mmCIF file of C-alpha atoms in Angstrom:
data_model
loop_
_atom_site.group_PDB
_atom_site.id
_atom_site.type_symbol
_atom_site.label_atom_id
_atom_site.label_comp_id
_atom_site.label_asym_id
_atom_site.label_seq_id
_atom_site.Cartn_x
_atom_site.Cartn_y
_atom_site.Cartn_z
ATOM 1 C CA UNK A 1 50.307 68.974 62.074
ATOM 2 C CA UNK A 2 52.711 70.310 59.182
ATOM 3 C CA UNK A 3 56.302 68.087 58.654
ATOM 4 C CA UNK A 4 57.644 65.080 57.833
ATOM 5 C CA UNK A 5 54.666 62.288 57.787
ATOM 6 C CA UNK A 6 54.219 58.868 56.859
ATOM 7 C CA UNK A 7 52.410 57.309 54.165
ATOM 8 C CA UNK A 8 48.170 57.841 54.127
ATOM 9 C CA UNK A 9 48.811 60.682 56.759
ATOM 10 C CA UNK A 10 46.677 63.924 56.837
ATOM 11 C CA UNK A 11 49.552 66.944 56.887
ATOM 12 C CA UNK A 12 47.343 69.500 57.500
ATOM 13 C CA UNK A 13 44.504 71.204 58.668
ATOM 14 C CA UNK A 14 47.055 74.438 58.233
ATOM 15 C CA UNK A 15 46.167 77.990 57.434
ATOM 16 C CA UNK A 16 48.255 79.571 53.965
ATOM 17 C CA UNK A 17 48.493 83.067 53.736
ATOM 18 C CA UNK A 18 48.116 83.773 50.046
ATOM 19 C CA UNK A 19 47.835 87.273 47.154
ATOM 20 C CA UNK A 20 44.882 87.393 44.593
ATOM 21 C CA UNK A 21 42.737 89.358 43.050
ATOM 22 C CA UNK A 22 40.723 91.275 44.905
ATOM 23 C CA UNK A 23 37.624 89.180 45.904
ATOM 24 C CA UNK A 24 39.946 86.220 46.950
ATOM 25 C CA UNK A 25 39.892 85.780 50.402
ATOM 26 C CA UNK A 26 43.768 86.417 52.194
ATOM 27 C CA UNK A 27 43.919 83.337 53.882
ATOM 28 C CA UNK A 28 42.299 79.614 53.955
ATOM 29 C CA UNK A 29 42.579 76.181 55.533
ATOM 30 C CA UNK A 30 44.644 73.192 53.379
ATOM 31 C CA UNK A 31 44.334 69.610 54.022
ATOM 32 C CA UNK A 32 47.012 67.870 52.879
ATOM 33 C CA UNK A 33 46.877 64.439 52.800
ATOM 34 C CA UNK A 34 49.116 61.687 51.720
ATOM 35 C CA UNK A 35 48.195 57.988 49.537
ATOM 36 C CA UNK A 36 51.974 57.203 49.384
ATOM 37 C CA UNK A 37 55.218 57.833 50.663
ATOM 38 C CA UNK A 38 56.650 59.114 47.182
ATOM 39 C CA UNK A 39 54.169 61.251 45.371
ATOM 40 C CA UNK A 40 53.315 64.355 46.673
ATOM 41 C CA UNK A 41 50.257 65.247 49.430
ATOM 42 C CA UNK A 42 46.825 66.311 47.710
ATOM 43 C CA UNK A 43 46.089 69.929 48.804
ATOM 44 C CA UNK A 44 42.373 71.217 48.741
ATOM 45 C CA UNK A 45 42.244 74.852 49.283
ATOM 46 C CA UNK A 46 39.329 75.494 51.807
ATOM 47 C CA UNK A 47 38.357 78.319 52.472
ATOM 48 C CA UNK A 48 36.107 79.020 55.994
ATOM 49 C CA UNK A 49 34.544 81.600 55.548
ATOM 50 C CA UNK A 50 31.547 80.045 52.567
ATOM 51 C CA UNK A 51 32.925 76.658 53.116
ATOM 52 C CA UNK A 52 34.280 76.603 49.330
ATOM 53 C CA UNK A 53 36.696 73.791 48.443
ATOM 54 C CA UNK A 54 39.019 74.058 45.183
ATOM 55 C CA UNK A 55 41.262 70.972 44.735
ATOM 56 C CA UNK A 56 44.448 72.364 43.624
ATOM 57 C CA UNK A 57 45.880 71.727 40.196
ATOM 58 C CA UNK A 58 48.909 72.251 37.564
ATOM 59 C CA UNK A 59 49.611 74.973 35.779
ATOM 60 C CA UNK A 60 48.403 72.653 32.378
ATOM 61 C CA UNK A 61 44.872 72.882 34.402
ATOM 62 C CA UNK A 62 42.301 74.832 35.581
ATOM 63 C CA UNK A 63 41.800 76.860 38.655
ATOM 64 C CA UNK A 64 38.169 77.602 39.604
ATOM 65 C CA UNK A 65 39.473 80.083 42.230
ATOM 66 C CA UNK A 66 40.842 83.043 41.874
ATOM 67 C CA UNK A 67 44.296 82.587 44.433
ATOM 68 C CA UNK A 68 47.105 83.936 43.265
ATOM 69 C CA UNK A 69 49.815 83.197 44.968
ATOM 70 C CA UNK A 70 51.559 81.182 48.367
ATOM 71 C CA UNK A 71 53.799 82.943 50.970
ATOM 72 C CA UNK A 72 54.168 79.838 53.868
ATOM 73 C CA UNK A 73 52.049 77.195 55.087
ATOM 74 C CA UNK A 74 51.174 77.303 59.369
ATOM 75 C CA UNK A 75 49.391 75.651 61.853
ATOM 76 C CA UNK A 76 49.659 76.129 65.748
ATOM 77 C CA UNK A 77 52.619 73.832 65.838
ATOM 78 C CA UNK A 78 54.457 74.488 62.701
ATOM 79 C CA UNK A 79 55.917 77.303 60.163
ATOM 80 C CA UNK A 80 57.053 77.123 56.392
ATOM 81 C CA UNK A 81 57.987 79.290 53.742
ATOM 82 C CA UNK A 82 57.750 79.092 50.773
ATOM 83 C CA UNK A 83 61.109 79.426 48.922
ATOM 84 C CA UNK A 84 59.905 78.196 45.224
ATOM 85 C CA UNK A 85 61.363 79.782 42.723
ATOM 86 C CA UNK A 86 57.643 80.275 41.654
ATOM 87 C CA UNK A 87 55.152 80.706 44.465
ATOM 88 C CA UNK A 88 52.135 81.044 41.813
ATOM 89 C CA UNK A 89 49.442 78.438 43.170
ATOM 90 C CA UNK A 90 49.446 77.083 40.338
ATOM 91 C CA UNK A 91 52.845 75.962 39.960
ATOM 92 C CA UNK A 92 53.558 75.349 43.482
ATOM 93 C CA UNK A 93 54.631 71.715 45.187
ATOM 94 C CA UNK A 94 52.861 71.513 48.661
ATOM 95 C CA UNK A 95 55.951 68.287 49.306
ATOM 96 C CA UNK A 96 56.261 69.784 52.583
ATOM 97 C CA UNK A 97 59.197 67.395 53.122
ATOM 98 C CA UNK A 98 61.002 68.502 50.284
ATOM 99 C CA UNK A 99 63.230 71.855 52.155
ATOM 100 C CA UNK A 100 64.463 72.836 49.187
ATOM 101 C CA UNK A 101 61.016 74.449 48.123
ATOM 102 C CA UNK A 102 59.479 74.706 51.942
ATOM 103 C CA UNK A 103 61.937 76.224 54.213
ATOM 104 C CA UNK A 104 60.858 74.891 58.197
ATOM 105 C CA UNK A 105 60.601 77.276 60.722
ATOM 106 C CA UNK A 106 62.166 74.661 63.348
ATOM 107 C CA UNK A 107 59.382 72.752 65.800
ATOM 108 C CA UNK A 108 60.905 73.350 69.234
ATOM 109 C CA UNK A 109 61.234 77.102 68.471
ATOM 110 C CA UNK A 110 57.685 77.489 67.698
ATOM 111 C CA UNK A 111 56.607 75.299 70.384
ATOM 112 C CA UNK A 112 58.798 77.236 72.991
ATOM 113 C CA UNK A 113 57.194 80.373 71.691
ATOM 114 C CA UNK A 114 54.338 79.591 72.190
ATOM 115 C CA UNK A 115 54.415 78.310 75.518
ATOM 116 C CA UNK A 116 56.406 80.582 77.055
ATOM 117 C CA UNK A 117 55.396 84.206 75.581
ATOM 118 C CA UNK A 118 51.507 82.869 75.457
ATOM 119 C CA UNK A 119 49.696 86.121 77.642
ATOM 120 C CA UNK A 120 46.219 86.045 79.128
ATOM 121 C CA UNK A 121 43.692 87.322 77.163
ATOM 122 C CA UNK A 122 42.053 90.576 77.986
ATOM 123 C CA UNK A 123 38.595 89.569 80.091
ATOM 124 C CA UNK A 124 35.726 90.342 77.271
ATOM 125 C CA UNK A 125 32.477 92.208 79.275
ATOM 126 C CA UNK A 126 29.935 90.700 78.015
ATOM 127 C CA UNK A 127 26.969 92.797 76.606
ATOM 128 C CA UNK A 128 24.627 90.880 74.278
ATOM 129 C CA UNK A 129 22.338 93.160 72.791
ATOM 130 C CA UNK A 130 18.971 92.244 72.574
ATOM 131 C CA UNK A 131 18.671 92.775 68.347
ATOM 132 C CA UNK A 132 15.272 91.140 68.019
ATOM 133 C CA UNK A 133 13.338 93.486 70.383
ATOM 134 C CA UNK A 134 15.660 95.943 68.611
ATOM 135 C CA UNK A 135 13.889 95.203 64.907
ATOM 136 C CA UNK A 136 10.810 94.953 65.820
ATOM 137 C CA UNK A 137 11.105 99.428 68.697
ATOM 138 C CA UNK A 138 12.406 100.677 65.216
ATOM 139 C CA UNK A 139 9.811 98.855 62.552
ATOM 140 C CA UNK A 140 6.768 100.147 64.753
ATOM 141 C CA UNK A 141 8.470 103.221 65.385
ATOM 142 C CA UNK A 142 9.825 103.960 61.450
ATOM 143 C CA UNK A 143 5.938 102.886 60.839
ATOM 144 C CA UNK A 144 4.196 105.775 62.688
ATOM 145 C CA UNK A 145 6.292 107.929 61.344
ATOM 146 C CA UNK A 146 6.208 106.634 57.717
ATOM 147 C CA UNK A 147 2.497 106.586 58.200
ATOM 148 C CA UNK A 148 1.803 110.411 60.141
ATOM 149 C CA UNK A 149 4.157 111.727 57.367
ATOM 150 C CA UNK A 150 1.814 109.957 54.749
ATOM 151 C CA UNK A 151 -1.926 111.189 56.953
ATOM 152 C CA UNK A 152 -0.399 115.236 57.246
ATOM 153 C CA UNK A 153 -0.265 114.635 52.826
ATOM 154 C CA UNK A 154 -4.209 113.455 52.852
ATOM 155 C CA UNK A 155 -2.905 109.809 51.953
ATOM 156 C CA UNK A 156 -3.143 106.189 53.603
ATOM 157 C CA UNK A 157 -1.227 104.249 54.202
ATOM 158 C CA UNK A 158 -1.668 100.122 54.088
ATOM 159 C CA UNK A 159 1.723 97.591 55.835
ATOM 160 C CA UNK A 160 1.729 94.570 54.218
ATOM 161 C CA UNK A 161 2.870 91.559 56.708
ATOM 162 C CA UNK A 162 3.879 89.333 54.108
ATOM 163 C CA UNK A 163 6.220 91.910 52.173
ATOM 164 C CA UNK A 164 7.878 92.496 55.180
ATOM 165 C CA UNK A 165 8.816 89.423 55.654
ATOM 166 C CA UNK A 166 10.688 89.238 52.219
ATOM 167 C CA UNK A 167 11.993 92.042 52.272
ATOM 168 C CA UNK A 168 14.647 90.256 55.177
ATOM 169 C CA UNK A 169 17.026 88.137 52.627
ATOM 170 C CA UNK A 170 17.852 91.969 51.189
ATOM 171 C CA UNK A 171 19.057 93.257 54.329
ATOM 172 C CA UNK A 172 20.967 89.575 54.990
ATOM 173 C CA UNK A 173 22.572 90.089 51.489
ATOM 174 C CA UNK A 174 23.490 93.333 51.838
ATOM 175 C CA UNK A 175 25.065 92.956 54.815
ATOM 176 C CA UNK A 176 26.995 89.912 53.590
ATOM 177 C CA UNK A 177 28.289 92.186 51.517
ATOM 178 C CA UNK A 178 29.852 94.969 53.085
ATOM 179 C CA UNK A 179 31.698 92.255 55.571
ATOM 180 C CA UNK A 180 32.597 89.344 52.663
ATOM 181 C CA UNK A 181 32.084 90.811 49.395
ATOM 182 C CA UNK A 182 29.445 88.903 48.351
ATOM 183 C CA UNK A 183 25.913 89.096 48.420
ATOM 184 C CA UNK A 184 24.846 85.882 49.408
ATOM 185 C CA UNK A 185 20.905 85.533 49.584
ATOM 186 C CA UNK A 186 20.089 87.593 46.620
ATOM 187 C CA UNK A 187 18.619 85.153 44.829
ATOM 188 C CA UNK A 188 16.122 84.496 47.334
ATOM 189 C CA UNK A 189 14.973 87.558 47.896
ATOM 190 C CA UNK A 190 14.620 87.498 44.232
ATOM 191 C CA UNK A 191 12.713 84.789 43.575
ATOM 192 C CA UNK A 192 10.344 85.530 46.908
ATOM 193 C CA UNK A 193 9.740 89.088 45.074
ATOM 194 C CA UNK A 194 8.352 87.100 41.901
ATOM 195 C CA UNK A 195 6.185 84.591 43.935
ATOM 196 C CA UNK A 196 4.254 87.423 45.659
ATOM 197 C CA UNK A 197 3.864 90.230 43.083
ATOM 198 C CA UNK A 198 0.399 89.934 42.013
ATOM 199 C CA UNK A 199 0.143 90.473 38.373
ATOM 200 C CA UNK A 200 0.476 93.715 36.806
ATOM 201 C CA UNK A 201 1.783 95.074 39.176
ATOM 202 C CA UNK A 202 5.887 96.554 40.180
ATOM 203 C CA UNK A 203 7.901 96.881 43.249
ATOM 204 C CA UNK A 204 10.102 99.382 44.277
ATOM 205 C CA UNK A 205 12.547 98.624 47.135
ATOM 206 C CA UNK A 206 15.102 101.040 48.666
ATOM 207 C CA UNK A 207 17.910 99.546 51.478
ATOM 208 C CA UNK A 208 20.479 101.676 53.300
ATOM 209 C CA UNK A 209 22.112 101.599 56.454
ATOM 210 C CA UNK A 210 22.949 104.003 59.154
ATOM 211 C CA UNK A 211 25.096 103.555 62.220
ATOM 212 C CA UNK A 212 22.347 104.531 65.369
ATOM 213 C CA UNK A 213 18.475 103.910 66.156
ATOM 214 C CA UNK A 214 16.769 106.585 66.049
ATOM 215 C CA UNK A 215 13.597 106.264 63.858
ATOM 216 C CA UNK A 216 13.259 110.167 63.502
ATOM 217 C CA UNK A 217 16.495 110.637 61.951
ATOM 218 C CA UNK A 218 16.506 106.939 60.043
ATOM 219 C CA UNK A 219 12.970 108.523 58.196
ATOM 220 C CA UNK A 220 14.553 112.377 57.961
ATOM 221 C CA UNK A 221 17.651 110.723 55.749
ATOM 222 C CA UNK A 222 15.640 108.651 54.003
ATOM 223 C CA UNK A 223 13.541 111.542 52.527
ATOM 224 C CA UNK A 224 16.653 113.012 51.202
ATOM 225 C CA UNK A 225 16.519 110.168 48.672
ATOM 226 C CA UNK A 226 14.952 110.713 45.530
ATOM 227 C CA UNK A 227 13.154 106.850 45.765
ATOM 228 C CA UNK A 228 12.416 106.667 48.876
ATOM 229 C CA UNK A 229 10.763 109.825 49.697
ATOM 230 C CA UNK A 230 8.731 108.699 45.761
ATOM 231 C CA UNK A 231 8.188 105.407 48.055
ATOM 232 C CA UNK A 232 6.869 107.860 51.156
ATOM 233 C CA UNK A 233 4.448 109.907 48.797
ATOM 234 C CA UNK A 234 2.896 106.714 46.818
ATOM 235 C CA UNK A 235 -1.112 107.635 45.701
ATOM 236 C CA UNK A 236 -3.362 104.841 46.075
ATOM 237 C CA UNK A 237 -5.894 102.932 47.418
ATOM 238 C CA UNK A 238 -5.171 99.629 49.735
ATOM 239 C CA UNK A 239 -6.133 97.616 46.205
ATOM 240 C CA UNK A 240 -3.294 99.432 44.447
ATOM 241 C CA UNK A 241 -0.836 100.176 46.204
ATOM 242 C CA UNK A 242 0.635 98.270 50.062
ATOM 243 C CA UNK A 243 4.003 98.577 51.664
ATOM 244 C CA UNK A 244 6.160 97.057 53.071
ATOM 245 C CA UNK A 245 9.286 97.863 55.401
ATOM 246 C CA UNK A 246 11.541 95.710 57.111
ATOM 247 C CA UNK A 247 14.604 96.223 59.503
ATOM 248 C CA UNK A 248 17.941 94.406 60.698
ATOM 249 C CA UNK A 249 20.623 95.052 63.254
ATOM 250 C CA UNK A 250 23.770 93.474 63.306
ATOM 251 C CA UNK A 251 25.472 93.407 66.111
ATOM 252 C CA UNK A 252 29.163 93.501 66.483
ATOM 253 C CA UNK A 253 31.384 94.128 69.425
ATOM 254 C CA UNK A 254 31.666 97.229 71.322
ATOM 255 C CA UNK A 255 28.244 97.362 71.133
ATOM 256 C CA UNK A 256 28.770 98.648 67.616
ATOM 257 C CA UNK A 257 25.277 97.740 65.356
ATOM 258 C CA UNK A 258 24.865 97.952 61.909
ATOM 259 C CA UNK A 259 21.465 98.975 60.952
ATOM 260 C CA UNK A 260 20.066 98.169 58.053
ATOM 261 C CA UNK A 261 16.543 99.264 56.500
ATOM 262 C CA UNK A 262 14.412 98.977 53.707
ATOM 263 C CA UNK A 263 11.730 100.551 52.571
ATOM 264 C CA UNK A 264 9.355 99.104 49.731
ATOM 265 C CA UNK A 265 6.517 99.620 47.544
ATOM 266 C CA UNK A 266 3.927 97.406 45.867
ATOM 267 C CA UNK A 267 1.690 99.893 43.585
ATOM 268 C CA UNK A 268 -1.052 98.455 40.289
ATOM 269 C CA UNK A 269 0.667 99.842 37.454
ATOM 270 C CA UNK A 270 -0.593 102.645 35.076
ATOM 271 C CA UNK A 271 -1.746 102.280 31.776
ATOM 272 C CA UNK A 272 -0.660 104.293 29.525
#
């Protein structure tokens, strides 16, 4: 817990409200470890979303993170407000025993609030969504609609299952970037493409996010894009043009789904 401690104890984990650059998360867990009673504890910033850790450094050292200022420290047992003249992370001391730097809230008051005023959580109706079956159904419907669209234009459609599988990291990366601002998995996607595209072939892909599960509407929206309509209208035989399609459904509370669709094609380069 937070508060006065003996030697060789961990004062946290706790959370902190931190202000920084737009890319920095607003909070982080900060374990504080005291090796000696006469030495201030060592702090480590632990960002819970990706598990990245950064050691606290002084104003003279290099930070390696974008945390700017720290306002308070708290956990389930205590709350400490930062009253230091300079609340920047680099200049901050994490010696919670120093009341001139950290103003503690009465621990008995914190404990009484957590015990007496805690309300029962409202019941949550669990409505699981079978995202795997939804993805398979949408992919089958979109493949059929795209094949019919091309057949009406006198074009055959050849699907590449392996290439379709390789599109998955791109959709995972797109959703992760929407949620956290970090495009995790983009490197795996690029590396997979390098290994899968034959020499003298080119790749073109187009991802789009939807808030519904209607395949005909998705195709209409895709065709409004110049890039996607160009993919659908790509001409060539099975040896020169192969198509790929991937759907990812990410369920959220209240039966909300984020649906990503990526349409792609690998085609032979045309010699000038």
